[in-house]
Tab-separated table of C-alpha atoms in Angstrom:
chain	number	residue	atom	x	y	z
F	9	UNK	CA	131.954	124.397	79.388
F	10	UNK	CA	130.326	123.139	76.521
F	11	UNK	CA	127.448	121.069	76.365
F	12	UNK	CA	128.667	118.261	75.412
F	13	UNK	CA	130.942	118.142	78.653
F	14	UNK	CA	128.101	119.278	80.380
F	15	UNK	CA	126.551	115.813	78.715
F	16	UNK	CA	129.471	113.583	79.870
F	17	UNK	CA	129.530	115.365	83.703
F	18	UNK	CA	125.747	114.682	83.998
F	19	UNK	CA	125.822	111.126	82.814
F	20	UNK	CA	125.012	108.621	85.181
F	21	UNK	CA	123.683	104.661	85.056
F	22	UNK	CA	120.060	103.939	85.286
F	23	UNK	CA	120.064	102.413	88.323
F	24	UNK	CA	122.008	105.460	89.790
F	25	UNK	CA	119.161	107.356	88.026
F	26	UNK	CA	116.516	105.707	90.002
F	27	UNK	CA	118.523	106.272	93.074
F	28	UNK	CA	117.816	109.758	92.924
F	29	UNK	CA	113.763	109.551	93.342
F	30	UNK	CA	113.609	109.412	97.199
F	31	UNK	CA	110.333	108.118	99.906
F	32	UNK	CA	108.014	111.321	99.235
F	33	UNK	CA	108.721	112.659	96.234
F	34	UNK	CA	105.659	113.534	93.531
F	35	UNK	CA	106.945	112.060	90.267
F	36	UNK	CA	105.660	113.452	86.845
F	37	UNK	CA	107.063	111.198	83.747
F	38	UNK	CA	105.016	111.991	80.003
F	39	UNK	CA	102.404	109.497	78.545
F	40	UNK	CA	102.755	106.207	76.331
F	41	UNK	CA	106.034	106.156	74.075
F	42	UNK	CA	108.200	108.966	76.273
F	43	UNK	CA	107.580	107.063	79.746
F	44	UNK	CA	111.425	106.520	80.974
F	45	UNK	CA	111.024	102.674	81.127
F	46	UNK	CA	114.481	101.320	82.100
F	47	UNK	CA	114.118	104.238	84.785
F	48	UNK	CA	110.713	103.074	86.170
F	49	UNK	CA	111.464	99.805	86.026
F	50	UNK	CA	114.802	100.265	88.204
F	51	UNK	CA	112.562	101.957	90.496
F	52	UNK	CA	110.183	99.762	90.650
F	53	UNK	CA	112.994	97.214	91.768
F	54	UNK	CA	113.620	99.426	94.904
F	55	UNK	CA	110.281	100.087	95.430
F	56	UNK	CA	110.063	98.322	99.269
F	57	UNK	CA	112.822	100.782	99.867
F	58	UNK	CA	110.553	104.468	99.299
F	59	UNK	CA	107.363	104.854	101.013
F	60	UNK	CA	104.879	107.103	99.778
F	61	UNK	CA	105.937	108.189	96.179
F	62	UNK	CA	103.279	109.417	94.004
F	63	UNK	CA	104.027	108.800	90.074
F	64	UNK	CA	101.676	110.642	88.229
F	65	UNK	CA	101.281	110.223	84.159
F	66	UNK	CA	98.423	109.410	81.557
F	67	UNK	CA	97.503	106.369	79.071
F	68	UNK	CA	100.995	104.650	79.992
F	69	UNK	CA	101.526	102.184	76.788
F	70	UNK	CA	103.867	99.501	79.213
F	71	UNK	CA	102.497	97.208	81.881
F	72	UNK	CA	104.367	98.548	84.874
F	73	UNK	CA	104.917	96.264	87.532
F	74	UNK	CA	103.902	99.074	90.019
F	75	UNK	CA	100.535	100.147	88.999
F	76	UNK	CA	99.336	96.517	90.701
F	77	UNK	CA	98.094	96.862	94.423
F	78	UNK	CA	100.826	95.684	96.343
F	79	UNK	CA	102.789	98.696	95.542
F	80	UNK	CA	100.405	101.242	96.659
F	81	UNK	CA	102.150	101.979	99.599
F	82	UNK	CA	105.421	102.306	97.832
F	83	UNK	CA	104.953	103.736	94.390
F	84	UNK	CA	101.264	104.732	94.147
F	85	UNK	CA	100.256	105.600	90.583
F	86	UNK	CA	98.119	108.698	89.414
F	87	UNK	CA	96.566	109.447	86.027
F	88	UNK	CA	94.996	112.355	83.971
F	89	UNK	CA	93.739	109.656	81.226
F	90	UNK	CA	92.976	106.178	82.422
F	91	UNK	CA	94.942	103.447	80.060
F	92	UNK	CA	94.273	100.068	79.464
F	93	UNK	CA	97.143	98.322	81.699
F	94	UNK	CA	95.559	100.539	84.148
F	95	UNK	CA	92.068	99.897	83.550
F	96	UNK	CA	93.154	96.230	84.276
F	97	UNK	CA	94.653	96.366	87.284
F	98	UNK	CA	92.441	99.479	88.597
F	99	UNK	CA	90.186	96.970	91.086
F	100	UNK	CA	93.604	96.037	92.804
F	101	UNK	CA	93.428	99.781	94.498
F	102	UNK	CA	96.963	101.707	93.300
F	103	UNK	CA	95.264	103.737	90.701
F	104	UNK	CA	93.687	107.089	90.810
F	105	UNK	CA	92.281	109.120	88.253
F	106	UNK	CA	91.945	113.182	87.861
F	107	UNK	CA	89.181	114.590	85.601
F	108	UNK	CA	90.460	117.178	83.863
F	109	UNK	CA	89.759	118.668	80.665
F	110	UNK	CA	93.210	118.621	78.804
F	111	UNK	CA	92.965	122.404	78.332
F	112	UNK	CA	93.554	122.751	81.793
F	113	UNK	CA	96.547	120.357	82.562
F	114	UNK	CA	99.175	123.022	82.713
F	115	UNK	CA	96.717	124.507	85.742
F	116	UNK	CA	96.625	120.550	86.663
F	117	UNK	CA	100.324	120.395	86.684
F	118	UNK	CA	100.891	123.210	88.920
F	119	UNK	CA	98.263	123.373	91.459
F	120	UNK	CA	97.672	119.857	91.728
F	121	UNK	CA	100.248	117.377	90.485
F	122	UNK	CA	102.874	119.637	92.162
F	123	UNK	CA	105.952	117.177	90.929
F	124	UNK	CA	108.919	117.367	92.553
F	125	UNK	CA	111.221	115.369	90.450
F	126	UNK	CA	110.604	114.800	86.561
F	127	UNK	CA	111.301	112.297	84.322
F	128	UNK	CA	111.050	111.891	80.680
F	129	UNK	CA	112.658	109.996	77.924
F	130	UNK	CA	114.061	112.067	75.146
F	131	UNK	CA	116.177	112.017	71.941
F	132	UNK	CA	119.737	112.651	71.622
F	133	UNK	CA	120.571	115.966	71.684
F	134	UNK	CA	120.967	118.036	68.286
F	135	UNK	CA	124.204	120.260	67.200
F	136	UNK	CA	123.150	122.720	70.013
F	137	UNK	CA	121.868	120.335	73.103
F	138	UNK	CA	118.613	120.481	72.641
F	139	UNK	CA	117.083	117.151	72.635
F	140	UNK	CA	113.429	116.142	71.614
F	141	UNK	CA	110.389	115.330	73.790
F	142	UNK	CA	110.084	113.014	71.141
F	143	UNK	CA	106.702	111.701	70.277
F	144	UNK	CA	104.413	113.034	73.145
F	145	UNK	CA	106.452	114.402	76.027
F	146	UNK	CA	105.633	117.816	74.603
F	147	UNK	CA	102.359	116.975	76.494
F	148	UNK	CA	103.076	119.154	79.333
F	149	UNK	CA	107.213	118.286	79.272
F	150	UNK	CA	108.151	122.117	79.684
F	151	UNK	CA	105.797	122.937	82.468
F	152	UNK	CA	106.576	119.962	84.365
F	153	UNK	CA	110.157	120.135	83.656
F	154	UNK	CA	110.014	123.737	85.371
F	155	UNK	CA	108.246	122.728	88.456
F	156	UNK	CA	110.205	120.481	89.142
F	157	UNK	CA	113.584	120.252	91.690
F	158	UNK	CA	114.934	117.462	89.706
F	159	UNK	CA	114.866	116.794	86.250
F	160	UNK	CA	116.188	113.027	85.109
F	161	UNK	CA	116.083	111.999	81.209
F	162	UNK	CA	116.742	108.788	79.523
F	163	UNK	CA	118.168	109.417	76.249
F	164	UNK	CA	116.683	106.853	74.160
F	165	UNK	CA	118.237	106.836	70.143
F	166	UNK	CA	114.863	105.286	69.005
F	167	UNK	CA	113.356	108.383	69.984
F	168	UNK	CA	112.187	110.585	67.131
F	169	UNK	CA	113.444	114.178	66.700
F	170	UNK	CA	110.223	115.895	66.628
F	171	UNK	CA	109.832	119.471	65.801
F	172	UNK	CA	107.729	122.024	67.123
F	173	UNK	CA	108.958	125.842	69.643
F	174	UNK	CA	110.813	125.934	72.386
F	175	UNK	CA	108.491	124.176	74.209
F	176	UNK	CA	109.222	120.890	72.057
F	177	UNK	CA	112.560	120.699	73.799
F	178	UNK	CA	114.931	120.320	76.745
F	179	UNK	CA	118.517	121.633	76.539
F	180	UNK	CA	121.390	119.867	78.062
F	181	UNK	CA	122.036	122.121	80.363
F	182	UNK	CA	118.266	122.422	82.270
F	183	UNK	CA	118.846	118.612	83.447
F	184	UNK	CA	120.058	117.251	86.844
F	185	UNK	CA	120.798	113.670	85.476
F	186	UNK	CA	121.403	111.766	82.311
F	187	UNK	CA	121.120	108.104	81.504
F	188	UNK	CA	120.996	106.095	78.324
F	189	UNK	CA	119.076	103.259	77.197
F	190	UNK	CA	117.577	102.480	73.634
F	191	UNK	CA	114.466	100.706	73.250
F	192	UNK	CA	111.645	100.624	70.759
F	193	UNK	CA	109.018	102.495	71.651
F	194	UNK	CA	105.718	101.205	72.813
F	195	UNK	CA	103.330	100.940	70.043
F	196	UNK	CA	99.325	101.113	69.734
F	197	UNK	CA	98.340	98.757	66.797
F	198	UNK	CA	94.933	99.539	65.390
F	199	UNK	CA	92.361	96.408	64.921
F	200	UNK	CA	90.827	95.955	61.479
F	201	UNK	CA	88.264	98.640	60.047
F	202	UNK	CA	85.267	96.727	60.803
F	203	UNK	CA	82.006	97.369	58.840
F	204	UNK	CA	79.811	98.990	61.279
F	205	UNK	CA	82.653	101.474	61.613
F	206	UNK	CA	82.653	101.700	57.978
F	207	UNK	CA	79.498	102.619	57.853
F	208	UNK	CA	79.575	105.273	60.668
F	209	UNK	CA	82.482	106.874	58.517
F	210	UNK	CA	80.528	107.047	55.417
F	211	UNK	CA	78.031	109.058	57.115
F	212	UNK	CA	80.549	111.410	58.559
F	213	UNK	CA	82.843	112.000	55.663
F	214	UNK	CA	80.465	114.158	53.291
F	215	UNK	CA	80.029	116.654	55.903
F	216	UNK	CA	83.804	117.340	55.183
F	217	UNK	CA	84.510	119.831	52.415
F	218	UNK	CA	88.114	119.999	51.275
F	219	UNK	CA	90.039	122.414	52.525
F	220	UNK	CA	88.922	121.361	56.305
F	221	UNK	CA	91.162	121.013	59.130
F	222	UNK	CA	90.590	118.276	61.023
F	223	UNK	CA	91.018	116.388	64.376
F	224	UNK	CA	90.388	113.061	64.908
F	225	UNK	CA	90.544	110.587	68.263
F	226	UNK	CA	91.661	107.417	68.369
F	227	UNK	CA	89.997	104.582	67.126
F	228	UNK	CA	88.382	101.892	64.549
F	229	UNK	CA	85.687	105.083	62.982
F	230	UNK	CA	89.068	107.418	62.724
F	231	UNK	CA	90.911	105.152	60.943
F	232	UNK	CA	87.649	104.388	58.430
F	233	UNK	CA	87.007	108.219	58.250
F	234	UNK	CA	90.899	108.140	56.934
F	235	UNK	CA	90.164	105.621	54.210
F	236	UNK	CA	87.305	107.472	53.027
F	237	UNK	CA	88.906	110.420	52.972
F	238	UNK	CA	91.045	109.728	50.181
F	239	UNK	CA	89.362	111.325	47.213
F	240	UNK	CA	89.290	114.876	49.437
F	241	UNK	CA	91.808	117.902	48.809
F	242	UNK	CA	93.604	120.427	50.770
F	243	UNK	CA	92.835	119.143	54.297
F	244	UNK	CA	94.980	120.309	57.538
F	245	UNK	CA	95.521	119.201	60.834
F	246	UNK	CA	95.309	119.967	64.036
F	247	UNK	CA	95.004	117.443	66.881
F	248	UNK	CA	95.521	116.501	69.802
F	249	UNK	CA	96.843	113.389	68.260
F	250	UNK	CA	98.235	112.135	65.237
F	251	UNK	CA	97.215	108.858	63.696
F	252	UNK	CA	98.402	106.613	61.343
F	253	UNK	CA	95.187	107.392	59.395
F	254	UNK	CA	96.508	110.833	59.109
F	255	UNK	CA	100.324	109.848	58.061
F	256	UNK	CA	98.342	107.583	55.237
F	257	UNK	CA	96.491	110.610	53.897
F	258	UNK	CA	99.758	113.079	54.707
F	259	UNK	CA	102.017	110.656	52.334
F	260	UNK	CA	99.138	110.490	49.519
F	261	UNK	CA	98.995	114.671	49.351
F	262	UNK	CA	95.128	114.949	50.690
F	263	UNK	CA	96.550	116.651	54.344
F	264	UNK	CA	99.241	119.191	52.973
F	265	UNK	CA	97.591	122.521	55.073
F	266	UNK	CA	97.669	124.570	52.115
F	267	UNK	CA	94.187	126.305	53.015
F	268	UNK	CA	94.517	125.969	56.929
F	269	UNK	CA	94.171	129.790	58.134
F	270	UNK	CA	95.883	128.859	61.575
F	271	UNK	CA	99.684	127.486	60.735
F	272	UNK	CA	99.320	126.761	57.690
F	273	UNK	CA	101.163	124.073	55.520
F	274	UNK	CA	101.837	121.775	58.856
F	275	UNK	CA	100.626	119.203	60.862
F	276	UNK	CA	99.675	120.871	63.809
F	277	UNK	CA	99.795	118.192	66.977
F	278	UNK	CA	100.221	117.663	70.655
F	279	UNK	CA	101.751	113.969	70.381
F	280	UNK	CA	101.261	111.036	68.214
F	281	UNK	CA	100.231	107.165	69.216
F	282	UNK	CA	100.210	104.176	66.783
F	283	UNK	CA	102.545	102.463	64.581
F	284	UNK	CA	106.335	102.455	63.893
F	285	UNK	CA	105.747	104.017	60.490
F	286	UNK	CA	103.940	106.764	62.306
F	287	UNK	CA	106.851	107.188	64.590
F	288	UNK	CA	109.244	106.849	61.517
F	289	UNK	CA	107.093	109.667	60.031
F	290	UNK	CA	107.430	112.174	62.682
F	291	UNK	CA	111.377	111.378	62.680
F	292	UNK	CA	112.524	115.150	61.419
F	293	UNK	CA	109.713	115.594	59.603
F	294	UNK	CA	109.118	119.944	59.021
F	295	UNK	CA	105.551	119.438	58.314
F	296	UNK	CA	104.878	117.558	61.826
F	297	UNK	CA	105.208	120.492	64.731
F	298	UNK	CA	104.311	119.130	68.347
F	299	UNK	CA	102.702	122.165	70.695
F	300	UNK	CA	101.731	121.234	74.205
F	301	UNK	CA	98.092	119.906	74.440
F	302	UNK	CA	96.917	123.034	76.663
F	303	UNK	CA	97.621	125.148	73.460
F	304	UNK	CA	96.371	122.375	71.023
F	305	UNK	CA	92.937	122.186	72.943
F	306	UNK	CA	92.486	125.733	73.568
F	307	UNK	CA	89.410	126.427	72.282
F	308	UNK	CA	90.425	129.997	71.513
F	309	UNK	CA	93.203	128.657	69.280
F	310	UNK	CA	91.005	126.198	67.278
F	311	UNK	CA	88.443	128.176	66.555
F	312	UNK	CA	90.931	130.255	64.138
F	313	UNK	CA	90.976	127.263	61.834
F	314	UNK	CA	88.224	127.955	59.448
F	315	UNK	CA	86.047	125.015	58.649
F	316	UNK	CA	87.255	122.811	61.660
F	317	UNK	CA	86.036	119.325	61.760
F	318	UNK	CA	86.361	117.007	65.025
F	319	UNK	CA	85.648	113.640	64.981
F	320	UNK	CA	85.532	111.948	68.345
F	321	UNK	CA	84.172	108.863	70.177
F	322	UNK	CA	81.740	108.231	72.623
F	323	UNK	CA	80.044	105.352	74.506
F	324	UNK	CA	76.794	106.344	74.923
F	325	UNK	CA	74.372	109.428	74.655
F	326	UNK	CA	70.763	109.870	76.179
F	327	UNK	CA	68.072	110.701	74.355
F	328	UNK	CA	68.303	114.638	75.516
F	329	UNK	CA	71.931	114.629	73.541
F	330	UNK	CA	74.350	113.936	76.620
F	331	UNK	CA	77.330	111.936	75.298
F	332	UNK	CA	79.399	110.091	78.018
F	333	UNK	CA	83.026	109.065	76.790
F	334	UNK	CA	84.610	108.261	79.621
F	335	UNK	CA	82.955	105.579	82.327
F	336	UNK	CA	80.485	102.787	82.011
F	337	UNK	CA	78.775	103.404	85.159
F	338	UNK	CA	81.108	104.034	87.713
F	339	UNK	CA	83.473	102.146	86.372
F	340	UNK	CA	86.385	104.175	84.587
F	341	UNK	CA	86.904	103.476	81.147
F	342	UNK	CA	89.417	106.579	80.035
F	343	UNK	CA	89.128	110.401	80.509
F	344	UNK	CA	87.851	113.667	79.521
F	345	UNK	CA	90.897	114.583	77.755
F	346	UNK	CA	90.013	117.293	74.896
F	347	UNK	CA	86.926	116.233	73.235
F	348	UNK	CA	84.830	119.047	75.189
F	349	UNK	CA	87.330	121.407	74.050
F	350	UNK	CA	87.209	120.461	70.622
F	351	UNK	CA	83.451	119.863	70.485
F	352	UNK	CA	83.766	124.105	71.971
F	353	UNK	CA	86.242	125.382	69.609
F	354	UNK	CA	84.508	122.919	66.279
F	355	UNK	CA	81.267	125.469	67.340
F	356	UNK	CA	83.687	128.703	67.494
F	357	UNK	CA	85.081	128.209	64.527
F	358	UNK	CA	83.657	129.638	60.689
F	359	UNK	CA	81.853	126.501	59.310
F	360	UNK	CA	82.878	124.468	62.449
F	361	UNK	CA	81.498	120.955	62.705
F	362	UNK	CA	81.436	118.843	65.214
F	363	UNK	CA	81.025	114.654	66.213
F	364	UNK	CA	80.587	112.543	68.315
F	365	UNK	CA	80.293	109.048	66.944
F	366	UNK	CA	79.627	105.560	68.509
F	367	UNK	CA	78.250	101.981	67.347
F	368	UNK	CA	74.094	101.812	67.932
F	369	UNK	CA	74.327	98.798	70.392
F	370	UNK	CA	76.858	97.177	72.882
F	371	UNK	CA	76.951	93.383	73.058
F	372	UNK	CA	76.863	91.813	76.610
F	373	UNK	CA	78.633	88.685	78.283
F	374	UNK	CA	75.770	86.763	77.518
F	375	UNK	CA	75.531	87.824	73.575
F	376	UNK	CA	72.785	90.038	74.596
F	377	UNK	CA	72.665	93.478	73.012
F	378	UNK	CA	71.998	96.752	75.040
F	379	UNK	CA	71.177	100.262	73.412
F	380	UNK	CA	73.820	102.772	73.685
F	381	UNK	CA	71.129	105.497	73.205
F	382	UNK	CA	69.012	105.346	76.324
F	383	UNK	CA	66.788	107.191	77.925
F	384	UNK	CA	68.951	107.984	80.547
F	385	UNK	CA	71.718	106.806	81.853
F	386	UNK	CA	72.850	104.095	84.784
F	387	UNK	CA	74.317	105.722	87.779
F	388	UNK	CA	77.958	107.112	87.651
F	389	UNK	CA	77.911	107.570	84.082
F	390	UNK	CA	79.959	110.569	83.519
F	391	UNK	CA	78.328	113.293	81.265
F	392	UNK	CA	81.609	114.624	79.342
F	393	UNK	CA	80.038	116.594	76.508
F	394	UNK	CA	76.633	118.407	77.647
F	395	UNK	CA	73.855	118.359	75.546
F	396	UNK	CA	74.213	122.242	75.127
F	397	UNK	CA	77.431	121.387	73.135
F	398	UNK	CA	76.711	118.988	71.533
F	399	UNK	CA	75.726	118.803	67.352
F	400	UNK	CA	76.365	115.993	65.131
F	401	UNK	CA	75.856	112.190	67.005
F	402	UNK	CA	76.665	109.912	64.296
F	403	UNK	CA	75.911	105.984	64.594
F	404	UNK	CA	75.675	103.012	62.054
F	405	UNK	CA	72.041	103.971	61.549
F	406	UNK	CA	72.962	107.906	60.591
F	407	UNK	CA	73.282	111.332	61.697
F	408	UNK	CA	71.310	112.948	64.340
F	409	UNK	CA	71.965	117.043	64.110
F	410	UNK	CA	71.040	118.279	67.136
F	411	UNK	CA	72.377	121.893	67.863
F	412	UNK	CA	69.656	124.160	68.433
F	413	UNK	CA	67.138	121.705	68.467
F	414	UNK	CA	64.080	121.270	71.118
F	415	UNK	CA	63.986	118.301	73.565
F	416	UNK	CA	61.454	116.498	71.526
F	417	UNK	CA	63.028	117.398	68.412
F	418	UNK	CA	66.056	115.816	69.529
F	419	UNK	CA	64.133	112.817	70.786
F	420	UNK	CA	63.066	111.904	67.486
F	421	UNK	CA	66.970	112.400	65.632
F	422	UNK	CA	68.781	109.795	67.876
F	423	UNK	CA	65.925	107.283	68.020
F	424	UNK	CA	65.752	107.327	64.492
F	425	UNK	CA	69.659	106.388	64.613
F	426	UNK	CA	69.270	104.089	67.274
F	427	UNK	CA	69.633	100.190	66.676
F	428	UNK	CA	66.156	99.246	65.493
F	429	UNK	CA	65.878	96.561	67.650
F	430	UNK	CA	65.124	99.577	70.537
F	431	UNK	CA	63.272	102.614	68.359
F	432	UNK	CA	59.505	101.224	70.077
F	433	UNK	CA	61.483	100.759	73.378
F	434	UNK	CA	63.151	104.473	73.398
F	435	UNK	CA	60.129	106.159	72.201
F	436	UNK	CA	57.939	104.553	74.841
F	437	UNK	CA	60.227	105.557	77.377
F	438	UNK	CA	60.621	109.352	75.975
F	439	UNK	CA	56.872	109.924	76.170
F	440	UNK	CA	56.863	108.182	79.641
F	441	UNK	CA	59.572	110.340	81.414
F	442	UNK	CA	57.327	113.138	79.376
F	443	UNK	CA	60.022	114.056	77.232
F	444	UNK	CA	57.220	113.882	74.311
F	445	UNK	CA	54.013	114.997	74.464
């Protein structure tokens, strides 16, 4: 049989689709722009039907009706990465979070997601079957995919044909089900550059010598770090993401990989999030290659790219170097993800750099401004990068290097780039908790 009959035999509706998750089942479906929506959102229609289904993901770009609180008994929802629609409906009690370092998800996938049925929106299939994971479903797609007793994909013709191994792919023939439904994907539209970001860019960018491969996070400072990197040469990639600050550079020549001493002469990524135009780029596109993010963040594998720059954000740091990322409090804000792992491998690797970058003060309900370099921190802040790791903290005010550096030594290098509204504060405080002498 060949596999396009194989196609037609598998082919079923959506809602037959949906059918096929039953009360029980452990659902794994790939973050933001591969999410199956027209599947979820049949299920969520039958929702009062299943009791007890578990639908695990991360940083989900829709706002499913089921992640709000009076599904939780029905579809409860589960996340490696904590999203925004989630963050917003989080107090309503259907959402729980894993901390995990994304180096460790495949281990995650196994031992602890354990999904039974998997579903994942895909591209049409190529001249052999194969179709795409598309955009970020090469995640973890193949491990969960193999776990898995059922395997369900939505073939969506917006869906980019994305390159990468084996591992970037799902043939035909290694699915239960198959429905159709085209959709744009979900997009994440960056806000304006704003100057303070500006600012924390032009501190960063010098440190970057041309012919550096580079990862950046998400964000207002990536996207400045991308406009100033426009009069650099030779730079490479690899990320756990790819950014439309990184297609910009890509299209003017300044990221072409030519000196990158780990795959050289590609764009070496786990998934991409943004625009259409970064989708559009990605669309069989040779020099993008998707990997999943185990291998991307294995800090054994970046540390063979020779001058490795990451760039990532943070919230808040104390004044011993801790940076927390990921919680304001105890209050989730996103995840660990891979910015340990890249902070580890940035140190690994020949004339590795790494940073962690975030604006000098946060602004309050009231208008009121609050340090976010403090002494220490409030309780349930979550300590993602240890002060053992860390090196460069960059903020509006500079750079503080602090790898090898003493306690007091440090002390002095982030007040001197905290907001100067908080310098006397901080340095009171620091001699009072006898962290100077």
């Amino acid at each position: 049989m060949s596999w396009k009959e194989t196609y037609a035999k598998k082919l079923v509706s959506v809602e037959e689709a949906a059918q096929k998750i039953k009360s029980n089942d452990r659902v794994w479906y790939p973050p933001a722009g591969c999410a199956p929506v027209s599947i979820i959102e049949a299920l969520t229609k039958r929702a009062k039907e299943l009791e007890n289904v578990q639908m695990s993901t991360a940083l989900p770009l829709y706002p499913f009706e089921y992640l709000k609180g009076e599904y939780k008994d029905h579809l409860s929802h589960h996340t490696v990465f904590l999203g925004p629609f989630e963050r917003k409906v989080m107090p309503q009690g259907n959402i729980e979070v894993t901390s995990c370092q994304f180096g460790d998800i495949d281990w995650i996938t196994k031992n602890r997601i354990d999904a039974n049925v998997f579903i994942a929106e895909v591209s049409p299939p190529d001249e052999n079957g194969y179709m795409s994971y598309g955009v970020i479903g090469t995640f973890n797609g193949e491990t969960a995919a193999k776990i898995a007793d059922t395997v369900i994909v939505q073939v969506n013709r917006e869906m980019p044909y994305v390159y990468g191994e084996s591992h970037s792919f799902i043939h035909v023939n290694d699915v239960d089900y198959i429905c159709e439904q085209d959709h744009k994907l979900a997009q994440l539209q960056q806000p304006p550059v704003s100057d303070v970001e500006k600012q924390i860019a032009s501190y960063i960018v010098p440190y970057i010598e041309d012919g550096s491969t580079i990862q950046i996070g998400l964000g207002g400072v990536a996207n400045a770090v991308g406009f100033f990197l426009e009069n650099h040469k030779d730079l490479g990639v690899h990320t756990e993401m790819l950014t439309d600050s990184m297609v910009n550079l890509a299209e003017k020549g300044i990221i072409n990989g030519s000196k990158k001493t780990l795959h050289p002469g590609e764009m070496t990524v786990s998934f991409g999030i943004g625009s259409q135009k970064l989708y559009e780029f990605m669309n069989n596109n040779p020099q993008v290659r998707t990997y999943p993010i185990s291998y991307i963040t294995n800090e054994e594998i970046i540390r063979k790219n020779n001058k490795f720059v990451s760039i990532n954000n943070a919230l808040m740091c104390d004044l011993t170097g801790q940076l927390c990322s990921e919680s304001i409090g105890f209050d989730q804000f996103s995840g660990t993800g891979g910015q340990l792992n890249f902070v580890r491998g940035a140190f690994l690797a020949p004339g590795g750099k790494s940073f962690l970058a975030f604006r000098s003060v946060a602004e309050q309900k009231d208008g009121s401004l609050i340090s976010r370099i403090t002494a220490s921190f409030v309780p349930g802040s979550v300590v993602t990068t240890p002060r053992s790791d860390t090196q460069y903290v960059v903020t509006e005010y500079g750079v503080a290097d602090l790898r090898g550096k003493s306690i007091p030594e440090r002390v002095k290098a982030l007040v001197a780039i905290a907001h100067p509204q908080f310098r006397e504060e901080l340095m009171n405080d620091a001699k009072k908790y006898g962290l100077l002498y």
